[in-house]
């Protein structure tokens, strides 16, 4: 039985002092079984750009919005005007001088069981909670509830007309508290056959709980299987299954990558009649299917200093699931898939030669 403790003290000229600590244990009641756990605290100060970067134009919103009475009320209070009709709004980004440091608490409890040299099984339950978490509000949430997010509005002048229009401020904010709990599983098996040494393993993460506020003392939202108010997705299940066949000079690996499905953001679409004419609009939320791909890689080592590698990503050329949301890395610039979670390149072949001297 082993115990470990640690203590850390930091001094920040702009964010004061912080003391964090960690305690952990490892218990091996037998050669085959290990039980481990830890508790700790954390402190994360914002970066200089997150606090002091100047507000500047950052393009426009990805969606169009109509000037609702609530939006008009916000614009009037700022001495600005709404955009006319169903239009995109200017977007501003920059630092937030009111940003506070994140503070966290975390804990874990796990075990590993290895009955023999051929099998290893592990599971770890973990929990993380963060106060004053960093994040950005989604434009859909802010435009849907404009009076609830007074700090997310600014003014942008049209240099052509001199008119001040209402603009959306997409800066970093303290979004309140967040909680996340999950389990990491892994199973590894090894065996020796007449043609190769085979190693196969599965690593999975299952999310039990995730809740986050979008403002202090506000309601909690969850992104597990739901691309909703938070503008991100947390997959209920995701993981990989890897199998490697190894001989004296060759190693062949096959990896299956898996993500469970989710419900996409609400999107307004046009309704067409049989002739293709627009008859109205409808708000829909698409169900996004689970997704899996297969990767392959082979290595040949003719000498200790030379390695030749060939491989193929997404062997079956599986297309990413279709989505109508615009919340990817290239927000507002791509449609049809979410590039934060899926690779649009399809089947990709690569080769590499490595020589050490």
Tab-separated table of C-alpha atoms in Angstrom:
chain	number	residue	atom	x	y	z
A	1	UNK	CA	0.000	0.000	0.000
A	2	UNK	CA	1.475	3.339	-1.117
A	3	UNK	CA	0.366	6.913	-0.418
A	4	UNK	CA	1.559	10.001	-2.282
A	5	UNK	CA	0.812	13.645	-1.513
A	6	UNK	CA	1.911	16.854	-3.172
A	7	UNK	CA	1.408	20.574	-2.653
A	8	UNK	CA	1.923	23.450	-5.095
A	9	UNK	CA	1.941	27.193	-4.535
A	10	UNK	CA	1.748	29.772	-7.337
A	11	UNK	CA	1.870	33.543	-7.292
A	12	UNK	CA	0.418	35.554	-10.189
A	13	UNK	CA	0.966	39.312	-10.331
A	14	UNK	CA	-2.483	39.786	-11.891
A	15	UNK	CA	-4.516	36.929	-10.393
A	16	UNK	CA	-3.175	36.576	-6.859
A	17	UNK	CA	-2.015	33.421	-5.105
A	18	UNK	CA	-3.100	29.839	-5.590
A	19	UNK	CA	-2.417	26.694	-3.572
A	20	UNK	CA	-3.300	23.331	-5.062
A	21	UNK	CA	-2.851	19.829	-3.679
A	22	UNK	CA	-3.108	16.160	-4.637
A	23	UNK	CA	-3.315	12.889	-2.696
A	24	UNK	CA	-3.151	9.426	-4.263
A	25	UNK	CA	-2.897	5.782	-3.247
A	26	UNK	CA	-1.940	2.439	-4.847
A	27	UNK	CA	-2.956	-0.862	-3.240
A	28	UNK	CA	-1.841	-4.259	-4.554
A	29	UNK	CA	-3.588	-6.946	-2.475
A	30	UNK	CA	-2.154	-9.577	-4.848
A	31	UNK	CA	0.192	-9.781	-7.819
A	32	UNK	CA	-2.808	-9.889	-10.152
A	33	UNK	CA	-4.790	-6.922	-8.793
A	34	UNK	CA	-4.075	-3.193	-8.429
A	35	UNK	CA	-6.470	-0.658	-6.899
A	36	UNK	CA	-5.668	3.038	-7.270
A	37	UNK	CA	-7.262	6.394	-6.591
A	38	UNK	CA	-6.590	10.109	-6.239
A	39	UNK	CA	-8.148	13.430	-5.258
A	40	UNK	CA	-6.854	16.872	-6.111
A	41	UNK	CA	-7.488	20.522	-6.815
A	42	UNK	CA	-6.468	22.699	-9.750
A	43	UNK	CA	-6.004	26.348	-10.734
A	44	UNK	CA	-5.883	27.687	-14.293
A	45	UNK	CA	-5.177	31.370	-14.914
A	46	UNK	CA	-6.310	32.834	-18.255
A	47	UNK	CA	-3.710	33.782	-20.840
A	48	UNK	CA	-2.785	37.377	-21.650
A	49	UNK	CA	-4.735	37.406	-24.986
A	50	UNK	CA	-7.804	35.936	-23.272
A	51	UNK	CA	-7.819	38.962	-20.969
A	52	UNK	CA	-6.214	41.865	-22.836
A	53	UNK	CA	-6.639	41.272	-26.564
A	54	UNK	CA	-8.382	44.242	-28.176
A	55	UNK	CA	-11.925	43.782	-29.450
A	56	UNK	CA	-11.942	43.637	-33.230
A	57	UNK	CA	-14.147	42.555	-36.078
A	58	UNK	CA	-14.377	38.767	-36.408
A	59	UNK	CA	-16.541	38.293	-39.477
A	60	UNK	CA	-20.259	37.660	-39.203
A	61	UNK	CA	-22.534	35.139	-37.541
A	62	UNK	CA	-22.960	31.819	-39.308
A	63	UNK	CA	-26.780	32.028	-39.250
A	64	UNK	CA	-29.296	34.716	-40.199
A	65	UNK	CA	-31.494	36.311	-37.539
A	66	UNK	CA	-34.676	38.406	-37.510
A	67	UNK	CA	-34.893	41.451	-35.228
A	68	UNK	CA	-37.211	40.207	-32.479
A	69	UNK	CA	-38.685	42.630	-29.902
A	70	UNK	CA	-36.080	41.433	-27.361
A	71	UNK	CA	-33.245	41.995	-29.850
A	72	UNK	CA	-34.605	45.457	-30.655
A	73	UNK	CA	-34.666	46.259	-26.926
A	74	UNK	CA	-30.977	45.342	-26.607
A	75	UNK	CA	-30.036	47.375	-29.693
A	76	UNK	CA	-31.948	50.438	-28.482
A	77	UNK	CA	-30.237	50.306	-25.080
A	78	UNK	CA	-26.850	50.385	-26.840
A	79	UNK	CA	-27.841	53.185	-29.224
A	80	UNK	CA	-27.658	50.849	-32.217
A	81	UNK	CA	-29.967	49.424	-34.860
A	82	UNK	CA	-30.950	45.880	-35.752
A	83	UNK	CA	-30.155	44.492	-39.168
A	84	UNK	CA	-33.134	44.720	-41.495
A	85	UNK	CA	-34.938	41.547	-42.479
A	86	UNK	CA	-33.400	38.111	-41.993
A	87	UNK	CA	-29.686	38.949	-41.953
A	88	UNK	CA	-26.330	37.943	-40.553
A	89	UNK	CA	-24.923	40.135	-37.768
A	90	UNK	CA	-21.384	41.443	-37.293
A	91	UNK	CA	-19.283	39.438	-34.846
A	92	UNK	CA	-16.646	40.857	-32.489
A	93	UNK	CA	-13.939	38.908	-30.642
A	94	UNK	CA	-11.254	39.858	-28.154
A	95	UNK	CA	-10.157	39.744	-24.537
A	96	UNK	CA	-12.311	39.951	-21.450
A	97	UNK	CA	-10.785	41.952	-18.573
A	98	UNK	CA	-13.373	40.515	-16.173
A	99	UNK	CA	-12.219	36.930	-16.794
A	100	UNK	CA	-11.507	35.017	-13.572
A	101	UNK	CA	-9.234	31.964	-13.178
A	102	UNK	CA	-10.697	28.481	-13.353
A	103	UNK	CA	-10.597	26.407	-10.176
A	104	UNK	CA	-11.182	22.681	-10.192
A	105	UNK	CA	-11.562	19.579	-8.073
A	106	UNK	CA	-11.051	16.078	-9.418
A	107	UNK	CA	-11.053	12.512	-8.170
A	108	UNK	CA	-10.546	9.036	-9.613
A	109	UNK	CA	-10.875	5.430	-8.494
A	110	UNK	CA	-9.761	2.492	-10.606
A	111	UNK	CA	-8.479	-1.031	-10.736
A	112	UNK	CA	-6.335	-3.185	-12.983
A	113	UNK	CA	-6.555	-6.975	-13.119
A	114	UNK	CA	-3.876	-9.075	-14.831
A	115	UNK	CA	-4.501	-12.785	-14.150
A	116	UNK	CA	-1.594	-13.758	-16.421
A	117	UNK	CA	0.839	-12.304	-18.948
A	118	UNK	CA	-1.720	-12.662	-21.772
A	119	UNK	CA	-4.628	-10.634	-20.370
A	120	UNK	CA	-4.906	-7.163	-18.801
A	121	UNK	CA	-8.159	-5.454	-17.826
A	122	UNK	CA	-8.632	-1.977	-16.379
A	123	UNK	CA	-11.386	0.439	-15.418
A	124	UNK	CA	-11.150	3.955	-13.971
A	125	UNK	CA	-14.041	6.032	-12.663
A	126	UNK	CA	-13.234	9.759	-12.763
A	127	UNK	CA	-14.935	12.989	-11.826
A	128	UNK	CA	-14.009	16.612	-12.582
A	129	UNK	CA	-15.766	19.780	-11.461
A	130	UNK	CA	-14.729	23.278	-12.557
A	131	UNK	CA	-15.777	26.658	-11.200
A	132	UNK	CA	-15.725	29.768	-13.424
A	133	UNK	CA	-15.001	27.576	-16.455
A	134	UNK	CA	-13.709	29.287	-19.605
A	135	UNK	CA	-15.854	29.146	-22.699
A	136	UNK	CA	-17.722	30.983	-25.415
A	137	UNK	CA	-21.462	31.281	-25.705
A	138	UNK	CA	-22.931	30.012	-28.966
A	139	UNK	CA	-24.586	32.580	-31.176
A	140	UNK	CA	-27.732	30.423	-31.323
A	141	UNK	CA	-28.094	30.536	-27.536
A	142	UNK	CA	-27.441	34.291	-27.288
A	143	UNK	CA	-29.748	35.278	-30.155
A	144	UNK	CA	-32.427	32.952	-28.780
A	145	UNK	CA	-32.246	34.636	-25.339
A	146	UNK	CA	-30.802	38.125	-25.973
A	147	UNK	CA	-31.926	39.668	-22.668
A	148	UNK	CA	-30.229	36.921	-20.628
A	149	UNK	CA	-26.735	37.705	-22.005
A	150	UNK	CA	-26.265	41.460	-21.739
A	151	UNK	CA	-22.449	41.167	-21.872
A	152	UNK	CA	-22.552	39.452	-25.266
A	153	UNK	CA	-23.680	42.516	-27.212
A	154	UNK	CA	-21.745	45.377	-28.730
A	155	UNK	CA	-21.894	47.927	-31.534
A	156	UNK	CA	-20.240	47.823	-34.954
A	157	UNK	CA	-20.337	50.819	-37.301
A	158	UNK	CA	-21.000	50.279	-41.012
A	159	UNK	CA	-18.177	52.305	-42.589
A	160	UNK	CA	-20.198	52.697	-45.777
A	161	UNK	CA	-23.315	54.235	-44.228
A	162	UNK	CA	-22.073	55.370	-40.824
A	163	UNK	CA	-24.912	53.473	-39.115
A	164	UNK	CA	-24.228	51.724	-35.795
A	165	UNK	CA	-25.558	48.161	-35.865
A	166	UNK	CA	-25.956	45.648	-33.062
A	167	UNK	CA	-23.085	43.124	-33.014
A	168	UNK	CA	-22.487	39.797	-31.287
A	169	UNK	CA	-19.441	39.631	-28.975
A	170	UNK	CA	-17.890	36.137	-29.108
A	171	UNK	CA	-15.356	36.579	-26.309
A	172	UNK	CA	-14.146	34.216	-23.588
A	173	UNK	CA	-16.338	34.241	-20.520
A	174	UNK	CA	-16.651	32.518	-17.170
A	175	UNK	CA	-19.594	30.237	-17.804
A	176	UNK	CA	-20.238	29.207	-14.213
A	177	UNK	CA	-19.761	25.631	-13.050
A	178	UNK	CA	-19.291	22.370	-14.943
A	179	UNK	CA	-19.344	18.734	-13.837
A	180	UNK	CA	-18.186	15.657	-15.742
A	181	UNK	CA	-18.120	12.007	-14.702
A	182	UNK	CA	-17.065	9.041	-16.822
A	183	UNK	CA	-15.476	5.607	-16.909
A	184	UNK	CA	-12.423	4.612	-18.964
A	185	UNK	CA	-12.241	0.911	-19.872
A	186	UNK	CA	-9.413	-0.992	-21.501
A	187	UNK	CA	-8.893	-4.661	-22.249
A	188	UNK	CA	-5.686	-6.041	-23.793
A	189	UNK	CA	-5.024	-9.613	-24.906
A	190	UNK	CA	-1.758	-11.109	-26.163
A	191	UNK	CA	-1.083	-14.469	-27.751
A	192	UNK	CA	1.599	-16.156	-29.831
A	193	UNK	CA	0.593	-18.126	-32.911
A	194	UNK	CA	2.518	-20.068	-35.499
A	195	UNK	CA	2.585	-17.099	-37.894
A	196	UNK	CA	2.772	-14.001	-35.623
A	197	UNK	CA	2.537	-12.489	-32.165
A	198	UNK	CA	-0.945	-11.037	-31.827
A	199	UNK	CA	-1.918	-8.148	-29.551
A	200	UNK	CA	-5.500	-6.887	-29.461
A	201	UNK	CA	-6.949	-4.220	-27.220
A	202	UNK	CA	-10.090	-2.151	-26.721
A	203	UNK	CA	-10.140	1.319	-25.133
A	204	UNK	CA	-13.527	2.874	-24.407
A	205	UNK	CA	-14.816	5.927	-22.574
A	206	UNK	CA	-18.396	6.018	-21.286
A	207	UNK	CA	-19.768	9.371	-20.134
A	208	UNK	CA	-22.044	9.032	-17.125
A	209	UNK	CA	-22.774	12.686	-16.494
A	210	UNK	CA	-21.871	16.082	-17.873
A	211	UNK	CA	-23.514	19.361	-16.912
A	212	UNK	CA	-22.414	22.928	-17.522
A	213	UNK	CA	-23.763	26.390	-16.890
A	214	UNK	CA	-23.675	29.166	-19.462
A	215	UNK	CA	-23.701	31.846	-16.794
A	216	UNK	CA	-23.178	32.031	-13.043
A	217	UNK	CA	-26.155	30.662	-11.080
A	218	UNK	CA	-27.878	29.830	-14.371
A	219	UNK	CA	-29.459	26.546	-15.502
A	220	UNK	CA	-27.337	23.522	-16.367
A	221	UNK	CA	-27.055	22.009	-19.846
A	222	UNK	CA	-25.583	18.722	-21.011
A	223	UNK	CA	-23.778	17.978	-24.261
A	224	UNK	CA	-23.901	14.179	-23.914
A	225	UNK	CA	-25.420	13.029	-27.185
A	226	UNK	CA	-26.820	16.522	-27.717
A	227	UNK	CA	-25.399	19.362	-29.827
A	228	UNK	CA	-27.660	21.935	-28.198
A	229	UNK	CA	-27.167	25.074	-26.133
A	230	UNK	CA	-23.478	24.366	-25.435
A	231	UNK	CA	-22.613	24.181	-29.138
A	232	UNK	CA	-20.409	21.097	-28.649
A	233	UNK	CA	-20.947	17.352	-28.490
A	234	UNK	CA	-19.835	14.909	-25.827
A	235	UNK	CA	-20.189	11.366	-27.143
A	236	UNK	CA	-21.811	8.912	-24.765
A	237	UNK	CA	-19.478	6.195	-26.079
A	238	UNK	CA	-16.237	6.533	-28.001
A	239	UNK	CA	-13.131	4.440	-28.330
A	240	UNK	CA	-10.815	2.323	-30.442
A	241	UNK	CA	-10.164	-1.369	-31.061
A	242	UNK	CA	-6.564	-2.057	-32.136
A	243	UNK	CA	-5.080	-5.347	-33.311
A	244	UNK	CA	-1.424	-5.889	-34.279
A	245	UNK	CA	0.199	-8.907	-35.941
A	246	UNK	CA	3.979	-8.870	-35.481
A	247	UNK	CA	6.685	-11.104	-36.963
A	248	UNK	CA	10.453	-10.732	-37.021
A	249	UNK	CA	10.518	-7.895	-39.572
A	250	UNK	CA	6.859	-6.997	-40.121
A	251	UNK	CA	4.079	-5.440	-38.047
A	252	UNK	CA	0.512	-5.117	-39.372
A	253	UNK	CA	-1.973	-3.020	-37.384
A	254	UNK	CA	-5.729	-2.545	-37.755
A	255	UNK	CA	-7.617	0.128	-35.785
A	256	UNK	CA	-11.379	0.551	-35.545
A	257	UNK	CA	-12.440	4.034	-34.354
A	258	UNK	CA	-15.950	4.425	-32.951
A	259	UNK	CA	-18.217	7.303	-31.884
A	260	UNK	CA	-21.843	6.994	-30.784
A	261	UNK	CA	-24.594	9.127	-32.319
A	262	UNK	CA	-26.165	12.350	-31.110
A	263	UNK	CA	-28.913	14.880	-31.818
A	264	UNK	CA	-27.829	17.871	-33.888
A	265	UNK	CA	-28.494	21.559	-33.236
A	266	UNK	CA	-31.889	22.954	-34.103
A	267	UNK	CA	-31.766	24.412	-37.607
A	268	UNK	CA	-34.359	26.388	-39.558
A	269	UNK	CA	-34.898	24.962	-43.059
A	270	UNK	CA	-37.103	25.988	-45.944
A	271	UNK	CA	-40.115	23.843	-46.838
A	272	UNK	CA	-40.601	23.316	-50.580
A	273	UNK	CA	-43.633	22.164	-52.547
A	274	UNK	CA	-43.525	19.659	-55.397
A	275	UNK	CA	-42.502	22.414	-57.822
A	276	UNK	CA	-39.583	23.531	-55.641
A	277	UNK	CA	-41.226	26.727	-54.385
A	278	UNK	CA	-40.676	27.866	-50.792
A	279	UNK	CA	-43.900	27.522	-48.809
A	280	UNK	CA	-42.523	28.239	-45.327
A	281	UNK	CA	-39.894	27.278	-42.810
A	282	UNK	CA	-39.533	24.531	-40.233
A	283	UNK	CA	-37.234	23.992	-37.242
A	284	UNK	CA	-35.678	20.509	-37.222
A	285	UNK	CA	-33.048	18.585	-35.221
A	286	UNK	CA	-31.389	15.827	-37.206
A	287	UNK	CA	-30.403	12.543	-35.516
A	288	UNK	CA	-26.700	11.999	-36.289
A	289	UNK	CA	-25.826	8.311	-36.674
A	290	UNK	CA	-23.009	6.513	-34.888
A	291	UNK	CA	-19.773	6.493	-36.840
A	292	UNK	CA	-16.927	3.993	-37.243
A	293	UNK	CA	-13.856	3.787	-39.473
A	294	UNK	CA	-11.090	1.255	-40.070
A	295	UNK	CA	-7.408	2.229	-40.397
A	296	UNK	CA	-4.576	-0.049	-41.527
A	297	UNK	CA	-0.799	0.268	-41.210
A	298	UNK	CA	2.101	-2.048	-42.063
A	299	UNK	CA	5.758	-1.616	-41.107
A	300	UNK	CA	8.783	-3.412	-42.498
A	301	UNK	CA	12.075	-3.251	-40.578
A	302	UNK	CA	14.747	-4.854	-42.776
A	303	UNK	CA	17.472	-3.430	-40.491
A	304	UNK	CA	17.570	-1.860	-37.052
A	305	UNK	CA	18.174	1.589	-38.507
A	306	UNK	CA	15.600	1.446	-41.327
A	307	UNK	CA	11.759	1.382	-41.132
A	308	UNK	CA	9.383	1.486	-44.102
A	309	UNK	CA	5.739	2.255	-43.357
A	310	UNK	CA	2.621	2.165	-45.543
A	311	UNK	CA	-0.930	2.645	-44.396
A	312	UNK	CA	-4.464	3.652	-45.196
A	313	UNK	CA	-6.852	5.795	-43.170
A	314	UNK	CA	-10.578	5.092	-43.477
A	315	UNK	CA	-10.123	1.905	-45.508
A	316	UNK	CA	-13.795	1.666	-46.520
A	317	UNK	CA	-14.006	5.364	-47.490
A	318	UNK	CA	-16.811	6.016	-45.004
A	319	UNK	CA	-18.257	9.520	-45.379
A	320	UNK	CA	-18.766	11.593	-42.208
A	321	UNK	CA	-22.396	11.755	-41.049
A	322	UNK	CA	-24.474	14.538	-42.552
A	323	UNK	CA	-25.204	17.508	-40.305
A	324	UNK	CA	-26.850	20.900	-40.823
A	325	UNK	CA	-25.113	22.663	-37.937
A	326	UNK	CA	-22.347	25.219	-38.499
A	327	UNK	CA	-20.413	24.765	-35.257
A	328	UNK	CA	-17.177	23.305	-36.593
A	329	UNK	CA	-13.632	24.652	-36.414
A	330	UNK	CA	-14.265	26.590	-39.634
A	331	UNK	CA	-17.522	27.940	-38.266
A	332	UNK	CA	-19.750	29.402	-40.941
A	333	UNK	CA	-17.373	28.313	-43.712
A	334	UNK	CA	-18.366	24.675	-44.145
A	335	UNK	CA	-21.629	22.765	-44.192
A	336	UNK	CA	-22.663	19.137	-44.298
A	337	UNK	CA	-20.301	17.731	-41.647
A	338	UNK	CA	-18.724	18.775	-38.337
A	339	UNK	CA	-14.946	19.004	-38.756
A	340	UNK	CA	-14.374	18.991	-34.982
A	341	UNK	CA	-15.264	15.308	-34.792
A	342	UNK	CA	-14.946	13.858	-38.295
A	343	UNK	CA	-12.310	13.852	-41.032
A	344	UNK	CA	-13.779	14.661	-44.489
A	345	UNK	CA	-10.802	13.368	-46.485
A	346	UNK	CA	-12.167	9.848	-46.871
A	347	UNK	CA	-9.802	7.048	-47.815
A	348	UNK	CA	-6.216	8.321	-47.478
A	349	UNK	CA	-3.056	6.385	-48.387
A	350	UNK	CA	0.341	7.325	-46.927
A	351	UNK	CA	3.908	6.035	-46.904
A	352	UNK	CA	6.959	6.849	-44.807
A	353	UNK	CA	10.641	5.929	-44.710
A	354	UNK	CA	12.621	6.388	-41.499
A	355	UNK	CA	16.384	6.030	-41.255
A	356	UNK	CA	18.331	6.487	-38.005
A	357	UNK	CA	22.068	7.089	-37.879
